[in-house]
mmCIF file of C-alpha atoms in Angstrom:
data_model
loop_
_atom_site.group_PDB
_atom_site.id
_atom_site.type_symbol
_atom_site.label_atom_id
_atom_site.label_comp_id
_atom_site.label_asym_id
_atom_site.label_seq_id
_atom_site.Cartn_x
_atom_site.Cartn_y
_atom_site.Cartn_z
ATOM 1 C CA VAL P 51 0.000 0.000 0.000
ATOM 2 C CA ASP P 52 1.412 3.415 -0.962
ATOM 3 C CA VAL P 53 2.154 6.086 1.602
ATOM 4 C CA GLU P 54 -0.223 8.409 -0.256
ATOM 5 C CA ASP P 55 -3.039 5.933 0.343
ATOM 6 C CA VAL P 56 -2.241 5.793 4.047
ATOM 7 C CA GLU P 57 -2.284 9.570 4.297
ATOM 8 C CA MET P 58 -5.720 9.608 2.681
ATOM 9 C CA MET P 59 -7.243 8.177 5.848
ATOM 10 C CA ASP P 60 -6.898 11.628 7.434
ATOM 11 C CA VAL P 61 -9.353 12.984 4.873
ATOM 12 C CA VAL P 62 -12.582 11.886 6.556
ATOM 13 C CA LYS P 63 -16.013 13.238 5.797
ATOM 14 C CA SER P 64 -18.112 14.812 8.501
ATOM 15 C CA ASP P 65 -20.186 11.619 8.753
ATOM 16 C CA ASP P 66 -17.029 9.592 9.481
ATOM 17 C CA CYS P 67 -15.550 11.835 12.165
ATOM 18 C CA CYS P 68 -16.203 9.213 14.823
ATOM 19 C CA VAL P 69 -14.110 6.539 13.033
ATOM 20 C CA ASP P 70 -11.041 5.381 14.995
ATOM 21 C CA LYS P 71 -8.060 6.432 12.880
ATOM 22 C CA GLU P 72 -5.776 3.933 14.574
ATOM 23 C CA LEU P 73 -8.023 1.084 13.428
ATOM 24 C CA VAL P 74 -8.094 2.600 9.943
ATOM 25 C CA LYS P 75 -4.294 2.512 9.961
ATOM 26 C CA VAL P 76 -4.303 -1.180 10.951
ATOM 27 C CA LEU P 77 -6.757 -2.110 8.179
ATOM 28 C CA VAL P 78 -4.754 -0.148 5.603
ATOM 29 C CA GLU P 79 -1.185 -1.068 6.588
ATOM 30 C CA GLU P 80 -1.549 -4.605 7.907
ATOM 31 C CA ILE P 81 -4.357 -6.037 5.760
ATOM 32 C CA GLY P 82 -4.153 -3.908 2.646
ATOM 33 C CA PHE P 83 -7.595 -2.335 2.333
ATOM 34 C CA SER P 84 -7.968 1.120 0.850
ATOM 35 C CA PRO P 85 -8.548 3.991 3.316
ATOM 36 C CA GLU P 86 -12.109 4.565 2.018
ATOM 37 C CA LEU P 87 -13.040 0.904 2.373
ATOM 38 C CA ALA P 88 -11.485 0.723 5.850
ATOM 39 C CA GLN P 89 -13.456 3.781 6.972
ATOM 40 C CA GLN P 90 -16.722 2.382 5.659
ATOM 41 C CA GLY P 91 -16.040 -0.972 7.324
ATOM 42 C CA LEU P 92 -15.422 0.637 10.703
ATOM 43 C CA LYS P 93 -18.417 2.929 10.360
ATOM 44 C CA ASN P 94 -20.767 0.054 9.553
ATOM 45 C CA GLY P 95 -19.019 -2.511 11.779
ATOM 46 C CA GLY P 96 -19.460 -0.773 15.114
ATOM 47 C CA ASN P 97 -16.045 0.939 14.951
ATOM 48 C CA THR P 98 -14.301 -2.319 15.902
ATOM 49 C CA LEU P 99 -11.642 -4.218 14.018
ATOM 50 C CA GLU P 100 -13.547 -7.519 13.930
ATOM 51 C CA GLY P 101 -16.784 -5.839 12.887
ATOM 52 C CA ALA P 102 -15.043 -3.907 10.112
ATOM 53 C CA VAL P 103 -13.408 -7.061 8.711
ATOM 54 C CA GLU P 104 -16.726 -8.937 8.690
ATOM 55 C CA TRP P 105 -18.569 -6.051 7.071
ATOM 56 C CA ILE P 106 -15.964 -5.663 4.316
ATOM 57 C CA ALA P 107 -16.005 -9.400 3.602
ATOM 58 C CA GLN P 108 -19.808 -9.487 3.404
ATOM 59 C CA HIS P 109 -20.138 -6.391 1.198
ATOM 60 C CA GLN P 110 -17.082 -6.779 -0.996
ATOM 61 C CA ASP P 111 -19.300 -7.674 -3.986
ATOM 62 C CA ASN P 112 -21.002 -4.291 -3.951
ATOM 63 C CA ASP P 113 -19.602 -2.089 -6.695
ATOM 64 C CA ASN P 114 -20.618 1.184 -5.071
ATOM 65 C CA ASN P 115 -18.617 0.956 -1.804
ATOM 66 C CA SER P 116 -16.470 3.906 -2.779
ATOM 67 C CA ASN P 117 -19.274 5.907 -4.362
ATOM 68 C CA ASN P 118 -21.704 7.587 -1.911
ATOM 69 C CA ASN P 119 -23.480 9.623 -4.591
ATOM 70 C CA ASP P 120 -26.546 7.663 -5.762
ATOM 71 C CA ASN P 121 -27.201 10.021 -8.695
ATOM 72 C CA ALA P 122 -23.753 9.584 -10.281
ATOM 73 C CA VAL P 123 -23.223 6.918 -12.928
ATOM 74 C CA VAL P 124 -19.721 5.516 -12.951
ATOM 75 C CA GLU P 125 -18.431 2.688 -15.054
ATOM 76 C CA VAL P 126 -16.554 0.087 -13.028
ATOM 77 C CA ALA P 127 -14.810 -3.113 -13.969
ATOM 78 C CA GLN P 128 -16.743 -6.316 -13.354
ATOM 79 C CA SER P 129 -13.579 -8.100 -12.149
ATOM 80 C CA TYR P 130 -9.784 -7.959 -12.075
ATOM 81 C CA ASN P 131 -7.222 -10.397 -13.395
ATOM 82 C CA CYS P 132 -3.813 -10.983 -11.798
ATOM 83 C CA ASN P 133 -1.377 -11.137 -14.710
ATOM 84 C CA GLU P 134 1.250 -12.838 -12.530
ATOM 85 C CA CYS P 135 -0.773 -15.838 -11.352
ATOM 86 C CA GLY P 136 -3.970 -15.622 -13.464
ATOM 87 C CA LYS P 137 -6.363 -15.425 -10.546
ATOM 88 C CA VAL P 138 -9.671 -13.615 -11.151
ATOM 89 C CA LEU P 139 -10.695 -11.235 -8.396
ATOM 90 C CA SER P 140 -14.273 -10.061 -8.040
ATOM 91 C CA ASN P 141 -13.651 -6.555 -6.694
ATOM 92 C CA MET P 142 -11.049 -4.057 -5.516
ATOM 93 C CA ALA P 143 -11.165 -5.308 -1.932
ATOM 94 C CA ASN P 144 -10.193 -8.807 -3.039
ATOM 95 C CA LEU P 145 -7.521 -7.325 -5.301
ATOM 96 C CA GLU P 146 -5.978 -5.423 -2.388
ATOM 97 C CA LEU P 147 -6.154 -8.491 -0.175
ATOM 98 C CA HIS P 148 -4.520 -10.660 -2.851
ATOM 99 C CA ALA P 149 -1.775 -8.098 -3.456
ATOM 100 C CA ASN P 150 -1.023 -7.867 0.257
ATOM 101 C CA LYS P 151 -0.802 -11.648 0.666
ATOM 102 C CA THR P 152 1.229 -12.465 -2.458
ATOM 103 C CA GLY P 153 3.094 -9.274 -3.214
ATOM 104 C CA HIS P 154 1.755 -9.291 -6.789
ATOM 105 C CA SER P 155 1.336 -5.918 -8.427
ATOM 106 C CA ASP P 156 0.406 -6.573 -12.074
ATOM 107 C CA PHE P 157 -3.392 -6.495 -12.435
ATOM 108 C CA ALA P 158 -5.796 -5.756 -15.287
ATOM 109 C CA GLU P 159 -9.462 -4.857 -15.367
ATOM 110 C CA SER P 160 -11.906 -7.352 -16.844
ATOM 111 C CA THR P 161 -15.502 -7.182 -18.011
ATOM 112 C CA ASP P 162 -16.132 -10.732 -16.900
ATOM 113 C CA GLN P 163 -18.447 -10.873 -13.946
ATOM 114 C CA VAL P 164 -17.384 -13.178 -11.156
ATOM 115 C CA LYS P 165 -20.028 -15.195 -9.446
ATOM 116 C CA SER P 166 -20.930 -13.829 -6.036
ATOM 117 C CA LEU P 167 -19.645 -15.707 -3.019
ATOM 118 C CA THR P 168 -21.939 -18.031 -1.207
ATOM 119 C CA LYS P 169 -22.598 -17.687 2.508
ATOM 120 C CA GLU P 170 -20.045 -20.389 3.274
ATOM 121 C CA GLU P 171 -17.467 -18.789 0.985
ATOM 122 C CA LYS P 172 -18.009 -15.434 2.668
ATOM 123 C CA ALA P 173 -17.500 -17.051 6.083
ATOM 124 C CA ALA P 174 -14.299 -18.670 4.817
ATOM 125 C CA LYS P 175 -13.187 -15.318 3.435
ATOM 126 C CA ILE P 176 -13.781 -13.720 6.815
ATOM 127 C CA LEU P 177 -11.694 -16.401 8.483
ATOM 128 C CA GLU P 178 -8.971 -15.867 5.892
ATOM 129 C CA ILE P 179 -8.905 -12.149 6.571
ATOM 130 C CA LYS P 180 -8.828 -12.731 10.333
ATOM 131 C CA ALA P 181 -5.966 -15.198 9.930
ATOM 132 C CA LEU P 182 -4.071 -12.655 7.857
ATOM 133 C CA LEU P 183 -4.697 -10.009 10.495
ATOM 134 C CA LYS P 184 -3.462 -12.378 13.216
ATOM 135 C CA THR P 185 -0.338 -13.183 11.216
ATOM 136 C CA LYS P 186 0.410 -9.493 10.706
ATOM 137 C CA ARG P 187 -0.084 -8.828 14.397
ATOM 138 C CA GLN P 188 2.256 -11.675 15.355
ATOM 139 C CA GLU P 189 4.881 -10.398 12.933
ATOM 140 C CA ARG P 190 4.632 -6.940 14.452
ATOM 141 C CA LEU P 191 4.930 -8.294 17.994
ATOM 142 C CA LEU P 192 7.910 -10.414 16.963
ATOM 143 C CA LYS P 193 9.638 -7.379 15.470
ATOM 144 C CA GLU P 194 8.948 -5.364 18.607
ATOM 145 C CA LYS P 195 10.323 -8.188 20.754
ATOM 146 C CA GLU P 196 13.478 -8.460 18.649
ATOM 147 C CA SER P 197 13.901 -4.694 18.749
ATOM 148 C CA ALA P 198 13.520 -4.652 22.546
ATOM 149 C CA LYS P 199 16.015 -7.506 22.847
ATOM 150 C CA LEU P 200 18.521 -5.652 20.669
ATOM 151 C CA GLU P 201 18.095 -2.447 22.693
ATOM 152 C CA GLU P 202 18.621 -4.364 25.948
ATOM 153 C CA LYS P 203 21.729 -5.993 24.522
ATOM 154 C CA GLN P 204 23.108 -2.611 23.483
ATOM 155 C CA ARG P 205 22.267 -1.152 26.898
ATOM 156 C CA ARG P 206 24.130 -3.954 28.675
ATOM 157 C CA PHE P 207 27.080 -3.603 26.324
ATOM 158 C CA MET P 208 27.301 0.137 26.946
ATOM 159 C CA GLY P 209 27.005 -0.420 30.702
ATOM 160 C CA LYS P 210 29.793 -2.996 30.575
ATOM 161 C CA GLU P 211 31.990 -0.665 28.520
ATOM 162 C CA MET P 212 31.417 2.164 30.984
ATOM 163 C CA SER P 213 32.221 -0.149 33.897
ATOM 164 C CA VAL P 214 35.443 -1.303 32.219
ATOM 165 C CA THR P 215 36.415 2.304 31.484
ATOM 166 C CA ARG P 216 35.733 3.352 35.086
ATOM 167 C CA GLU P 217 37.742 0.422 36.461
ATOM 168 C CA GLU P 218 40.605 1.260 34.100
ATOM 169 C CA MET P 219 40.612 4.887 35.258
ATOM 170 C CA GLU P 220 40.578 3.846 38.916
ATOM 171 C CA ARG P 221 43.398 1.376 38.249
ATOM 172 C CA ASN P 222 45.492 4.095 36.578
ATOM 173 C CA GLU P 223 44.832 6.482 39.467
ATOM 174 C CA ARG P 224 45.990 3.854 41.955
ATOM 175 C CA LYS P 225 49.130 3.242 39.878
ATOM 176 C CA HIS P 226 49.905 6.966 39.789
ATOM 177 C CA ALA P 227 49.351 7.264 43.543
ATOM 178 C CA VAL P 228 51.645 4.306 44.246
ATOM 179 C CA ALA P 229 54.309 5.667 41.882
ATOM 180 C CA LYS P 230 54.109 9.112 43.499
ATOM 181 C CA LYS P 231 54.443 7.649 46.992
ATOM 182 C CA LYS P 232 57.367 5.551 45.830
ATOM 183 C CA ARG P 233 59.112 8.625 44.388
ATOM 184 C CA GLU P 234 58.564 10.530 47.635
ATOM 185 C CA LYS P 235 59.985 7.664 49.682
ATOM 186 C CA GLU P 236 62.970 7.433 47.358
ATOM 187 C CA ALA P 237 63.594 11.179 47.608
ATOM 188 C CA TYR P 238 63.310 11.023 51.396
ATOM 189 C CA ARG P 239 65.693 8.054 51.534
ATOM 190 C CA ASN P 240 68.221 9.809 49.298
ATOM 191 C CA GLU P 241 68.026 12.980 51.352
ATOM 192 C CA ARG P 242 68.499 11.021 54.561
ATOM 193 C CA GLU P 243 71.547 9.258 53.144
ATOM 194 C CA ARG P 244 72.950 12.583 51.980
ATOM 195 C CA ILE P 245 72.474 14.090 55.431
ATOM 196 C CA ARG P 246 74.135 11.099 57.063
ATOM 197 C CA ALA P 247 77.093 11.400 54.708
ATOM 198 C CA GLU P 248 77.375 15.118 55.399
ATOM 199 C CA LEU P 249 77.183 14.528 59.134
ATOM 200 C CA ALA P 250 79.950 11.946 58.913
ATOM 201 C CA LYS P 251 82.023 14.357 56.860
ATOM 202 C CA ASP P 252 81.290 17.147 59.322
ATOM 203 C CA LYS P 253 82.279 14.963 62.267
ATOM 204 C CA ALA P 254 85.558 13.991 60.644
ATOM 205 C CA GLU P 255 86.293 17.638 59.873
ATOM 206 C CA ARG P 256 85.604 18.692 63.454
ATOM 207 C CA ILE P 257 87.938 15.997 64.768
ATOM 208 C CA ALA P 258 90.658 17.018 62.336
ATOM 209 C CA ASN P 259 90.293 20.734 63.175
ATOM 210 C CA LYS P 260 90.027 20.395 66.942
ATOM 211 C CA GLY P 261 86.284 20.999 67.059
ATOM 212 C CA LYS P 262 86.156 23.737 64.431
ATOM 213 C CA LEU P 263 84.031 23.539 61.289
ATOM 214 C CA THR P 264 85.188 25.555 58.310
ATOM 215 C CA SER P 265 82.509 27.700 56.695
ATOM 216 C CA LYS P 266 81.489 27.427 53.074
ATOM 217 C CA LEU P 267 81.092 30.726 51.302
ATOM 218 C CA SER P 268 79.569 31.124 47.855
ATOM 219 C CA ILE P 269 78.100 33.867 45.750
ATOM 220 C CA ASN P 270 74.767 33.391 47.546
ATOM 221 C CA GLY P 271 76.277 33.492 51.023
ATOM 222 C CA TYR P 272 76.797 30.845 53.660
ATOM 223 C CA LYS P 273 76.175 27.261 52.450
ATOM 224 C CA PRO P 274 77.232 24.580 54.906
ATOM 225 C CA ASP P 275 77.777 21.026 53.726
ATOM 226 C CA ALA P 276 75.649 19.488 56.459
ATOM 227 C CA ILE P 277 72.971 20.227 59.060
ATOM 228 C CA GLN P 278 74.380 22.392 61.837
ATOM 229 C CA TYR P 279 73.351 22.281 65.464
ATOM 230 C CA ASN P 280 73.626 25.381 67.619
ATOM 231 C CA THR P 281 75.366 23.593 70.439
ATOM 232 C CA ASN P 282 78.483 24.624 72.309
ATOM 233 C CA LEU P 283 81.457 22.800 70.829
ATOM 234 C CA THR P 284 84.050 22.246 73.501
ATOM 235 C CA THR P 285 87.175 20.255 72.970
ATOM 236 C CA THR P 286 90.176 19.781 75.090
ATOM 237 C CA ASN P 287 93.682 20.277 73.888
ATOM 238 C CA THR P 288 95.048 16.851 73.067
ATOM 239 C CA ASN P 289 98.554 18.057 73.959
ATOM 240 C CA ASN P 290 97.544 18.984 77.549
ATOM 241 C CA ASN P 291 98.779 16.792 80.291
ATOM 242 C CA ASN P 292 96.055 14.502 81.674
ATOM 243 C CA ASN P 293 97.260 15.354 85.172
ATOM 244 C CA ASN P 294 96.513 19.119 84.827
ATOM 245 C CA ASN P 295 94.033 20.458 87.301
ATOM 246 C CA ASN P 296 90.404 21.335 86.477
ATOM 247 C CA ASN P 297 91.143 25.042 86.179
ATOM 248 C CA ASN P 298 93.643 24.463 83.401
ATOM 249 C CA ASN P 299 91.147 22.208 81.573
ATOM 250 C CA ASP P 300 88.424 24.866 81.766
ATOM 251 C CA THR P 301 90.826 27.458 80.386
ATOM 252 C CA ALA P 302 91.750 25.219 77.453
ATOM 253 C CA GLU P 303 88.086 24.541 76.690
ATOM 254 C CA GLN P 304 87.289 28.243 76.637
ATOM 255 C CA GLU P 305 90.194 28.950 74.306
ATOM 256 C CA ASN P 306 89.201 26.182 71.849
ATOM 257 C CA THR P 307 85.441 26.887 71.918
ATOM 258 C CA PRO P 308 84.362 28.762 68.763
ATOM 259 C CA LYS P 309 82.531 32.001 69.307
ATOM 260 C CA LYS P 310 78.772 31.743 68.842
ATOM 261 C CA LYS P 311 77.101 34.082 66.429
ATOM 262 C CA ILE P 312 74.573 36.346 68.077
ATOM 263 C CA PRO P 313 71.118 36.012 66.442
ATOM 264 C CA ASP P 314 70.145 39.168 64.603
ATOM 265 C CA VAL P 315 66.578 40.415 64.140
ATOM 266 C CA ALA P 316 67.557 41.861 60.782
ATOM 267 C CA LYS P 317 68.376 38.366 59.531
ATOM 268 C CA ILE P 318 64.977 36.801 60.259
ATOM 269 C CA ASP P 319 64.260 36.633 56.518
ATOM 270 C CA GLU P 320 67.554 34.809 56.035
ATOM 271 C CA TYR P 321 66.700 32.293 58.760
ATOM 272 C CA ILE P 322 63.286 31.627 57.206
ATOM 273 C CA GLN P 323 64.889 31.193 53.789
ATOM 274 C CA LYS P 324 67.299 28.594 55.168
ATOM 275 C CA VAL P 325 64.436 26.592 56.662
ATOM 276 C CA SER P 326 62.470 26.840 53.409
ATOM 277 C CA SER P 327 65.393 25.383 51.467
ATOM 278 C CA TYR P 328 64.709 21.907 52.880
ATOM 279 C CA ARG P 329 62.506 20.303 50.201
ATOM 280 C CA ALA P 330 62.930 16.558 50.684
ATOM 281 C CA GLY P 331 59.841 14.952 52.192
ATOM 282 C CA GLY P 332 58.361 18.382 52.949
ATOM 283 C CA ASP P 333 60.672 18.804 55.969
ATOM 284 C CA GLY P 334 60.932 22.561 55.469
ATOM 285 C CA ALA P 335 57.154 22.991 55.504
ATOM 286 C CA LYS P 336 56.845 20.948 58.699
ATOM 287 C CA CYS P 337 59.487 23.069 60.422
ATOM 288 C CA LEU P 338 57.847 26.318 59.259
ATOM 289 C CA LYS P 339 54.499 25.086 60.578
ATOM 290 C CA ILE P 340 55.938 24.398 64.061
ATOM 291 C CA LEU P 341 57.722 27.761 64.185
ATOM 292 C CA LEU P 342 54.542 29.514 63.078
ATOM 293 C CA ALA P 343 52.599 27.784 65.865
ATOM 294 C CA TYR P 344 55.148 28.933 68.472
ATOM 295 C CA ILE P 345 55.085 32.577 67.342
ATOM 296 C CA ARG P 346 51.320 32.730 66.679
ATOM 297 C CA ASN P 347 50.499 31.454 70.188
ATOM 298 C CA VAL P 348 52.591 34.212 71.732
ATOM 299 C CA VAL P 349 51.076 36.914 69.485
ATOM 300 C CA ASP P 350 47.478 35.755 69.947
ATOM 301 C CA HIS P 351 47.819 35.122 73.702
ATOM 302 C CA PRO P 352 50.405 37.618 74.984
ATOM 303 C CA ASP P 353 49.251 37.334 78.610
ATOM 304 C CA GLU P 354 49.363 33.537 78.900
ATOM 305 C CA SER P 355 52.697 32.313 80.224
ATOM 306 C CA LYS P 356 52.293 28.743 78.941
ATOM 307 C CA TYR P 357 52.795 29.931 75.362
ATOM 308 C CA LYS P 358 56.055 31.692 76.300
ATOM 309 C CA THR P 359 57.872 28.424 77.037
ATOM 310 C CA ILE P 360 59.007 25.804 74.492
ATOM 311 C CA ASN P 361 59.942 22.323 75.653
ATOM 312 C CA THR P 362 63.086 21.456 73.714
ATOM 313 C CA GLU P 363 62.856 17.801 74.730
ATOM 314 C CA ASN P 364 59.494 17.009 73.171
ATOM 315 C CA LYS P 365 59.181 15.089 69.916
ATOM 316 C CA ALA P 366 57.994 17.994 67.769
ATOM 317 C CA TYR P 367 60.948 20.203 68.622
ATOM 318 C CA LYS P 368 63.565 17.452 68.419
ATOM 319 C CA LEU P 369 62.389 16.149 65.032
ATOM 320 C CA ARG P 370 61.046 19.227 63.260
ATOM 321 C CA VAL P 371 62.985 22.199 64.637
ATOM 322 C CA ARG P 372 66.371 21.267 66.063
ATOM 323 C CA PRO P 373 67.890 19.560 62.954
ATOM 324 C CA PHE P 374 67.256 22.453 60.559
ATOM 325 C CA ILE P 375 69.571 25.409 60.115
ATOM 326 C CA GLY P 376 67.931 28.737 60.920
ATOM 327 C CA ALA P 377 65.020 27.389 62.987
ATOM 328 C CA LYS P 378 66.513 27.677 66.456
ATOM 329 C CA THR P 379 68.329 30.895 65.535
ATOM 330 C CA LEU P 380 65.030 32.464 64.492
ATOM 331 C CA LEU P 381 63.499 31.703 67.897
ATOM 332 C CA LEU P 382 66.495 33.241 69.638
ATOM 333 C CA ALA P 383 66.306 36.295 67.378
ATOM 334 C CA VAL P 384 62.685 37.092 68.301
ATOM 335 C CA GLY P 385 63.426 36.964 72.034
ATOM 336 C CA PHE P 386 63.434 33.351 73.230
ATOM 337 C CA GLN P 387 66.241 32.444 75.619
ATOM 338 C CA LEU P 388 67.779 28.979 75.791
ATOM 339 C CA GLU P 389 67.772 27.286 79.182
ATOM 340 C CA GLU P 390 68.492 23.688 80.237
ATOM 341 C CA ASN P 391 65.571 21.792 78.631
ATOM 342 C CA LYS P 392 63.448 24.638 77.373
ATOM 343 C CA MET P 393 63.350 28.008 75.671
ATOM 344 C CA THR P 394 61.635 30.910 77.421
ATOM 345 C CA LEU P 395 60.515 34.192 75.896
ATOM 346 C CA GLY P 396 62.452 36.999 77.526
ATOM 347 C CA PRO P 397 60.736 39.996 79.127
ATOM 348 C CA ASP P 398 62.445 42.367 76.697
ATOM 349 C CA SER P 399 60.899 40.728 73.597
ATOM 350 C CA ASP P 400 59.209 43.065 71.121
ATOM 351 C CA ILE P 401 55.598 42.228 70.233
ATOM 352 C CA HIS P 402 55.892 44.110 66.931
ATOM 353 C CA ILE P 403 58.837 41.955 65.871
ATOM 354 C CA LEU P 404 56.861 38.855 66.852
ATOM 355 C CA LYS P 405 53.887 39.956 64.714
ATOM 356 C CA GLN P 406 56.132 40.689 61.736
ATOM 357 C CA THR P 407 57.812 37.305 62.135
ATOM 358 C CA LYS P 408 54.424 35.581 62.267
ATOM 359 C CA ASP P 409 53.374 37.232 58.989
ATOM 360 C CA LYS P 410 56.652 36.261 57.330
ATOM 361 C CA LEU P 411 56.336 32.651 58.485
ATOM 362 C CA GLU P 412 52.771 32.462 57.145
ATOM 363 C CA ALA P 413 53.897 33.807 53.774
ATOM 364 C CA ALA P 414 56.828 31.374 53.634
ATOM 365 C CA TYR P 415 54.608 28.416 54.563
ATOM 366 C CA ASN P 416 52.035 29.291 51.896
ATOM 367 C CA ALA P 417 54.763 29.783 49.298
ATOM 368 C CA TYR P 418 56.305 26.434 50.211
ATOM 369 C CA SER P 419 52.982 24.632 49.784
ATOM 370 C CA THR P 420 52.462 26.083 46.322
#
């Protein structure tokens, strides 16, 4: 059936406005009736599919089904011949039904009149049409089922692909995280070995130079080979007699003890820069964070004495402050005084210097993190 014929079902007269267009579409597309014949069948068959099929089968011998004007005289063929199989068809309804069943398309009009169907033949024709309708319906349902199955298969395939892609991304992220952690551990291990080597070198140099450590000067200033500790280096003269009295030993120690550098407030930036230079394992950031906590507590709570004392024997100070050049010197520069196992903020400390130092430490810590 041509698309133009299907579209014709929308052109319904005012008397046929109550005809179900969906049923018209079924009769036209699935069985092969013309739109006009399908509309008349539904109108006279109670607007049901079964009633329309029975009405068309019973009235298919009438030559005026498509002509509602009783006064018009129109010449119509008495029958139609199928040139492909030779079958004689009594009317256009049978022609359309035959074409839909067989796929034949070569027909010719004939003046031979075909004998009308008997009651039994009409009943058989109705059953034939119903069987054809059932077959068409089953074919449509089968196609819909296959289409739904294909869509479900595609949906599962896409879901599986997305799952595989997500798992692959998570696997790559885990690999990158493991590789990054491994690199950090390797860098930390290398830095630790370097520090140990420098400490051994420093120790040997002190022994060779009677407790003195030669400075390393470069274009950028002081660059020691190893971590320095601000401890009093006292050595005894190896040439002194072991039987000398204690006074002579004290004098020799004072002569061989190197002079300590006095911390300078003007060099606070330099001390912070030295701490920031430690990059391995984020040690510099950890030290800056501890120093910032010390200074911030004093600035934010100037009247609380507990924040003016630092325990130099606790784990935080021993691991994150003492080993790094510039850290202890910075605390001394802002007013802390070293005692036996602690550092205490002196009464002559300047709150303005403490606030400036806090701001500088915050800036250095933020710059280190970025």
